[in-house]
Amino acid sequence: EAGVAQSPRYKIIEKRQSVAFWCNPISGHATLYWYQQILGQGPKLLIQFQNNGVVDDSQLPKDRFSAERLKGVDSTLKIQPAKLEDSAVYLCASSFAGQGYEQYFGPGTRLTVT
Amino acid sequence: AQRVTQPEKLLSVFKGAPVELKCNYSYSGSPELFWYVQYSRQRLQLLLRHISRESIKGFTADLNKGETSFHLKKPFAQEEDSAMYYCALSLFYNQGGKLIFGQGTELSVKP
């Protein structure tokens, strides 16, 4: 089966600019996660969707980050405006359901904010 | 607060030596614990989970609730084991399966 797809793989922007990331989960996976991984740290959950509804967005900086999962399939994560501290790898993961199911990760998008 | 701690950022061993990657967690409820691995230029992937109690690629991990630990062990390290290893905690009450990751340990196996 095809894995989780993400694009772009790399992005360099200046601070205060906006950026968007795209994720296509494994077909049939109802749960989709966005993680932020800052260099030297483990991934941190930003937002979790169950189909097209938000399950957990407690750690999403809502003043600048937004995410949507229209039709319960693809998802986009947006940052507007970006700050230097947003430089990180953004990982998308999906699972068949939530608790108890393995999460499959995409290759990530490496964002550099200058 | 729930937390996962991996005290070693880097662990370097010689091929054939035993390996133990440490993981401690902080959570008062019933945890579900995982080890994820990321090989060079590859995606983060599940290595093993404590519920299944299985051995993957020679690695095992035992949940010790008394010591709140979930250390990853392998009796004889191989060069292909070199990778980043992340311990992760899933909160039992969170039906969404949210994972809390440790900072990771880089394992380097020298020939």
mmCIF file of N, CA and C in Angstrom, chain B residues 28-92:
data_model
loop_
_atom_site.group_PDB
_atom_site.id
_atom_site.type_symbol
_atom_site.label_atom_id
_atom_site.label_comp_id
_atom_site.label_asym_id
_atom_site.label_seq_id
_atom_site.Cartn_x
_atom_site.Cartn_y
_atom_site.Cartn_z
ATOM 1 N N SER B 28 0.208 8.816 35.732
ATOM 2 C CA SER B 28 -0.387 8.125 36.870
ATOM 3 C C SER B 28 -1.376 7.038 36.460
ATOM 4 N N GLY B 29 -1.825 7.077 35.230
ATOM 5 C CA GLY B 29 -2.805 6.099 34.775
ATOM 6 C C GLY B 29 -2.163 4.887 34.138
ATOM 7 N N SER B 30 -2.928 4.180 33.331
ATOM 8 C CA SER B 30 -2.420 2.997 32.638
ATOM 9 C C SER B 30 -1.823 3.408 31.296
ATOM 10 N N PRO B 31 -0.532 3.313 31.166
ATOM 11 C CA PRO B 31 0.090 3.788 29.931
ATOM 12 C C PRO B 31 0.128 2.719 28.848
ATOM 13 N N GLU B 32 0.221 3.214 27.637
ATOM 14 C CA GLU B 32 0.535 2.332 26.526
ATOM 15 C C GLU B 32 1.828 2.878 25.927
ATOM 16 N N LEU B 33 2.849 2.060 25.866
ATOM 17 C CA LEU B 33 4.179 2.549 25.483
ATOM 18 C C LEU B 33 4.679 1.911 24.212
ATOM 19 N N PHE B 34 5.438 2.709 23.462
ATOM 20 C CA PHE B 34 5.943 2.313 22.167
ATOM 21 C C PHE B 34 7.414 2.708 22.030
ATOM 22 N N TRP B 35 8.091 2.010 21.148
ATOM 23 C CA TRP B 35 9.382 2.459 20.637
ATOM 24 C C TRP B 35 9.237 2.660 19.134
ATOM 25 N N TYR B 36 9.587 3.881 18.676
ATOM 26 C CA TYR B 36 9.642 4.196 17.264
ATOM 27 C C TYR B 36 11.102 4.352 16.859
ATOM 28 N N VAL B 37 11.403 4.056 15.606
ATOM 29 C CA VAL B 37 12.776 4.134 15.119
ATOM 30 C C VAL B 37 12.803 4.893 13.795
ATOM 31 N N GLN B 38 13.869 5.654 13.599
ATOM 32 C CA GLN B 38 14.054 6.350 12.328
ATOM 33 C C GLN B 38 15.463 6.069 11.830
ATOM 34 N N TYR B 39 15.567 5.236 10.791
ATOM 35 C CA TYR B 39 16.851 4.972 10.153
ATOM 36 C C TYR B 39 17.183 6.132 9.241
ATOM 37 N N SER B 40 18.463 6.245 8.890
ATOM 38 C CA SER B 40 18.917 7.355 8.073
ATOM 39 C C SER B 40 18.123 7.442 6.779
ATOM 40 N N ARG B 41 17.599 8.624 6.496
ATOM 41 C CA ARG B 41 16.845 8.913 5.280
ATOM 42 C C ARG B 41 15.556 8.102 5.163
ATOM 43 N N GLN B 42 15.060 7.591 6.264
ATOM 44 C CA GLN B 42 13.800 6.861 6.224
ATOM 45 C C GLN B 42 12.784 7.518 7.160
ATOM 46 N N ARG B 43 11.560 7.061 7.063
ATOM 47 C CA ARG B 43 10.497 7.619 7.879
ATOM 48 C C ARG B 43 10.517 7.052 9.292
ATOM 49 N N LEU B 44 9.912 7.788 10.159
ATOM 50 C CA LEU B 44 9.698 7.298 11.518
ATOM 51 C C LEU B 44 8.749 6.099 11.438
ATOM 52 N N GLN B 45 9.109 5.019 12.115
ATOM 53 C CA GLN B 45 8.271 3.822 12.046
ATOM 54 C C GLN B 45 8.226 3.113 13.383
ATOM 55 N N LEU B 46 7.135 2.400 13.584
ATOM 56 C CA LEU B 46 6.964 1.676 14.836
ATOM 57 C C LEU B 46 7.938 0.502 14.909
ATOM 58 N N LEU B 47 8.624 0.377 16.043
ATOM 59 C CA LEU B 47 9.506 -0.757 16.269
ATOM 60 C C LEU B 47 8.780 -1.817 17.094
ATOM 61 N N LEU B 48 8.281 -1.399 18.253
ATOM 62 C CA LEU B 48 7.503 -2.345 19.041
ATOM 63 C C LEU B 48 6.643 -1.593 20.050
ATOM 64 N N ARG B 49 5.676 -2.330 20.600
ATOM 65 C CA ARG B 49 4.764 -1.765 21.589
ATOM 66 C C ARG B 49 4.656 -2.750 22.733
ATOM 67 N N HIS B 50 4.465 -2.248 23.931
ATOM 68 C CA HIS B 50 4.544 -3.125 25.091
ATOM 69 C C HIS B 50 3.371 -4.096 25.136
ATOM 70 N N ILE B 51 2.243 -3.729 24.564
ATOM 71 C CA ILE B 51 1.071 -4.602 24.632
ATOM 72 C C ILE B 51 1.309 -5.912 23.895
ATOM 73 N N SER B 52 2.026 -5.844 22.797
ATOM 74 C CA SER B 52 2.205 -7.037 21.986
ATOM 75 C C SER B 52 3.252 -7.974 22.559
ATOM 76 N N ARG B 53 4.142 -7.435 23.405
ATOM 77 C CA ARG B 53 5.167 -8.245 24.076
ATOM 78 C C ARG B 53 5.960 -9.090 23.068
ATOM 79 N N GLU B 54 6.261 -8.546 21.929
ATOM 80 C CA GLU B 54 6.992 -9.298 20.922
ATOM 81 C C GLU B 54 8.413 -8.752 20.782
ATOM 82 N N SER B 55 9.241 -9.536 20.119
ATOM 83 C CA SER B 55 10.612 -9.131 19.853
ATOM 84 C C SER B 55 10.713 -8.788 18.372
ATOM 85 N N ILE B 56 11.177 -7.594 18.087
ATOM 86 C CA ILE B 56 11.328 -7.137 16.714
ATOM 87 C C ILE B 56 12.799 -6.852 16.459
ATOM 88 N N LYS B 57 13.348 -7.477 15.416
ATOM 89 C CA LYS B 57 14.759 -7.290 15.054
ATOM 90 C C LYS B 57 15.663 -7.543 16.243
ATOM 91 N N GLY B 58 15.259 -8.429 17.131
ATOM 92 C CA GLY B 58 16.074 -8.790 18.284
ATOM 93 C C GLY B 58 15.915 -7.866 19.476
ATOM 94 N N PHE B 59 15.112 -6.804 19.317
ATOM 95 C CA PHE B 59 14.869 -5.863 20.401
ATOM 96 C C PHE B 59 13.679 -6.306 21.254
ATOM 97 N N THR B 60 13.791 -6.077 22.547
ATOM 98 C CA THR B 60 12.691 -6.297 23.465
ATOM 99 C C THR B 60 12.597 -5.098 24.403
ATOM 100 N N ALA B 61 11.425 -4.932 24.982
ATOM 101 C CA ALA B 61 11.235 -3.868 25.960
ATOM 102 C C ALA B 61 10.185 -4.327 26.951
ATOM 103 N N ASP B 62 10.475 -4.163 28.212
ATOM 104 C CA ASP B 62 9.540 -4.562 29.263
ATOM 105 C C ASP B 62 9.051 -3.334 30.011
ATOM 106 N N LEU B 63 7.748 -3.288 30.182
ATOM 107 C CA LEU B 63 7.160 -2.192 30.941
ATOM 108 C C LEU B 63 7.308 -2.481 32.425
ATOM 109 N N ASN B 64 7.929 -1.588 33.149
ATOM 110 C CA ASN B 64 8.093 -1.696 34.594
ATOM 111 C C ASN B 64 7.311 -0.556 35.225
ATOM 112 N N LYS B 65 6.100 -0.862 35.684
ATOM 113 C CA LYS B 65 5.249 0.196 36.224
ATOM 114 C C LYS B 65 5.790 0.731 37.541
ATOM 115 N N GLY B 66 6.469 -0.111 38.307
ATOM 116 C CA GLY B 66 7.028 0.345 39.582
ATOM 117 C C GLY B 66 8.103 1.404 39.382
ATOM 118 N N GLU B 67 8.931 1.205 38.358
ATOM 119 C CA GLU B 67 10.003 2.158 38.078
ATOM 120 C C GLU B 67 9.607 3.133 36.970
ATOM 121 N N THR B 68 8.375 2.998 36.476
ATOM 122 C CA THR B 68 7.881 3.816 35.337
ATOM 123 C C THR B 68 8.922 3.863 34.229
ATOM 124 N N SER B 69 9.344 2.685 33.803
ATOM 125 C CA SER B 69 10.357 2.607 32.756
ATOM 126 C C SER B 69 9.929 1.653 31.653
ATOM 127 N N PHE B 70 10.529 1.848 30.493
ATOM 128 C CA PHE B 70 10.253 1.006 29.327
ATOM 129 C C PHE B 70 11.539 0.980 28.505
ATOM 130 N N HIS B 71 12.570 0.378 29.060
ATOM 131 C CA HIS B 71 13.879 0.375 28.409
ATOM 132 C C HIS B 71 13.902 -0.610 27.246
ATOM 133 N N LEU B 72 14.615 -0.218 26.191
ATOM 134 C CA LEU B 72 14.738 -1.046 24.993
ATOM 135 C C LEU B 72 16.086 -1.774 25.045
ATOM 136 N N LYS B 73 16.048 -3.079 24.801
ATOM 137 C CA LYS B 73 17.262 -3.872 24.947
ATOM 138 C C LYS B 73 17.498 -4.775 23.748
ATOM 139 N N LYS B 74 18.767 -5.015 23.490
ATOM 140 C CA LYS B 74 19.161 -5.988 22.486
ATOM 141 C C LYS B 74 20.470 -6.605 22.940
ATOM 142 N N PRO B 75 20.569 -7.929 22.953
ATOM 143 C CA PRO B 75 21.765 -8.559 23.501
ATOM 144 C C PRO B 75 23.027 -8.364 22.660
ATOM 145 N N PHE B 76 22.859 -8.293 21.331
ATOM 146 C CA PHE B 76 24.028 -8.174 20.460
ATOM 147 C C PHE B 76 23.726 -7.147 19.365
ATOM 148 N N ALA B 77 24.292 -5.983 19.468
ATOM 149 C CA ALA B 77 24.020 -4.906 18.513
ATOM 150 C C ALA B 77 24.630 -5.200 17.144
ATOM 151 N N GLN B 78 23.914 -4.774 16.111
ATOM 152 C CA GLN B 78 24.386 -4.895 14.738
ATOM 153 C C GLN B 78 24.541 -3.491 14.155
ATOM 154 N N GLU B 79 25.416 -3.376 13.144
ATOM 155 C CA GLU B 79 25.639 -2.058 12.557
ATOM 156 C C GLU B 79 24.343 -1.470 11.995
ATOM 157 N N GLU B 80 23.470 -2.318 11.471
ATOM 158 C CA GLU B 80 22.222 -1.827 10.896
ATOM 159 C C GLU B 80 21.223 -1.329 11.940
ATOM 160 N N ASP B 81 21.561 -1.484 13.212
ATOM 161 C CA ASP B 81 20.714 -0.944 14.274
ATOM 162 C C ASP B 81 20.953 0.548 14.487
ATOM 163 N N SER B 82 21.990 1.078 13.871
ATOM 164 C CA SER B 82 22.288 2.506 14.020
ATOM 165 C C SER B 82 21.110 3.329 13.517
ATOM 166 N N ALA B 83 20.567 4.181 14.366
ATOM 167 C CA ALA B 83 19.360 4.944 14.042
ATOM 168 C C ALA B 83 19.008 5.841 15.224
ATOM 169 N N MET B 84 17.954 6.645 15.025
ATOM 170 C CA MET B 84 17.355 7.417 16.126
ATOM 171 C C MET B 84 16.205 6.610 16.695
ATOM 172 N N TYR B 85 16.162 6.505 18.005
ATOM 173 C CA TYR B 85 15.116 5.752 18.671
ATOM 174 C C TYR B 85 14.314 6.684 19.578
ATOM 175 N N TYR B 86 12.992 6.601 19.441
ATOM 176 C CA TYR B 86 12.112 7.435 20.241
ATOM 177 C C TYR B 86 11.171 6.558 21.053
ATOM 178 N N CYS B 87 11.099 6.851 22.318
ATOM 179 C CA CYS B 87 10.120 6.219 23.190
ATOM 180 C C CYS B 87 8.873 7.112 23.186
ATOM 181 N N ALA B 88 7.690 6.504 23.172
ATOM 182 C CA ALA B 88 6.464 7.288 23.108
ATOM 183 C C ALA B 88 5.401 6.698 24.021
ATOM 184 N N LEU B 89 4.598 7.589 24.557
ATOM 185 C CA LEU B 89 3.546 7.231 25.506
ATOM 186 C C LEU B 89 2.192 7.602 24.913
ATOM 187 N N SER B 90 1.256 6.684 24.981
ATOM 188 C CA SER B 90 -0.113 6.980 24.583
ATOM 189 C C SER B 90 -0.987 6.892 25.823
ATOM 190 N N LEU B 91 -1.748 7.924 26.044
ATOM 191 C CA LEU B 91 -2.555 7.988 27.241
ATOM 192 C C LEU B 91 -3.799 7.134 27.070
ATOM 193 N N PHE B 92 -4.045 6.267 28.054
ATOM 194 C CA PHE B 92 -5.102 5.286 27.908
ATOM 195 C C PHE B 92 -6.464 5.914 27.734
#
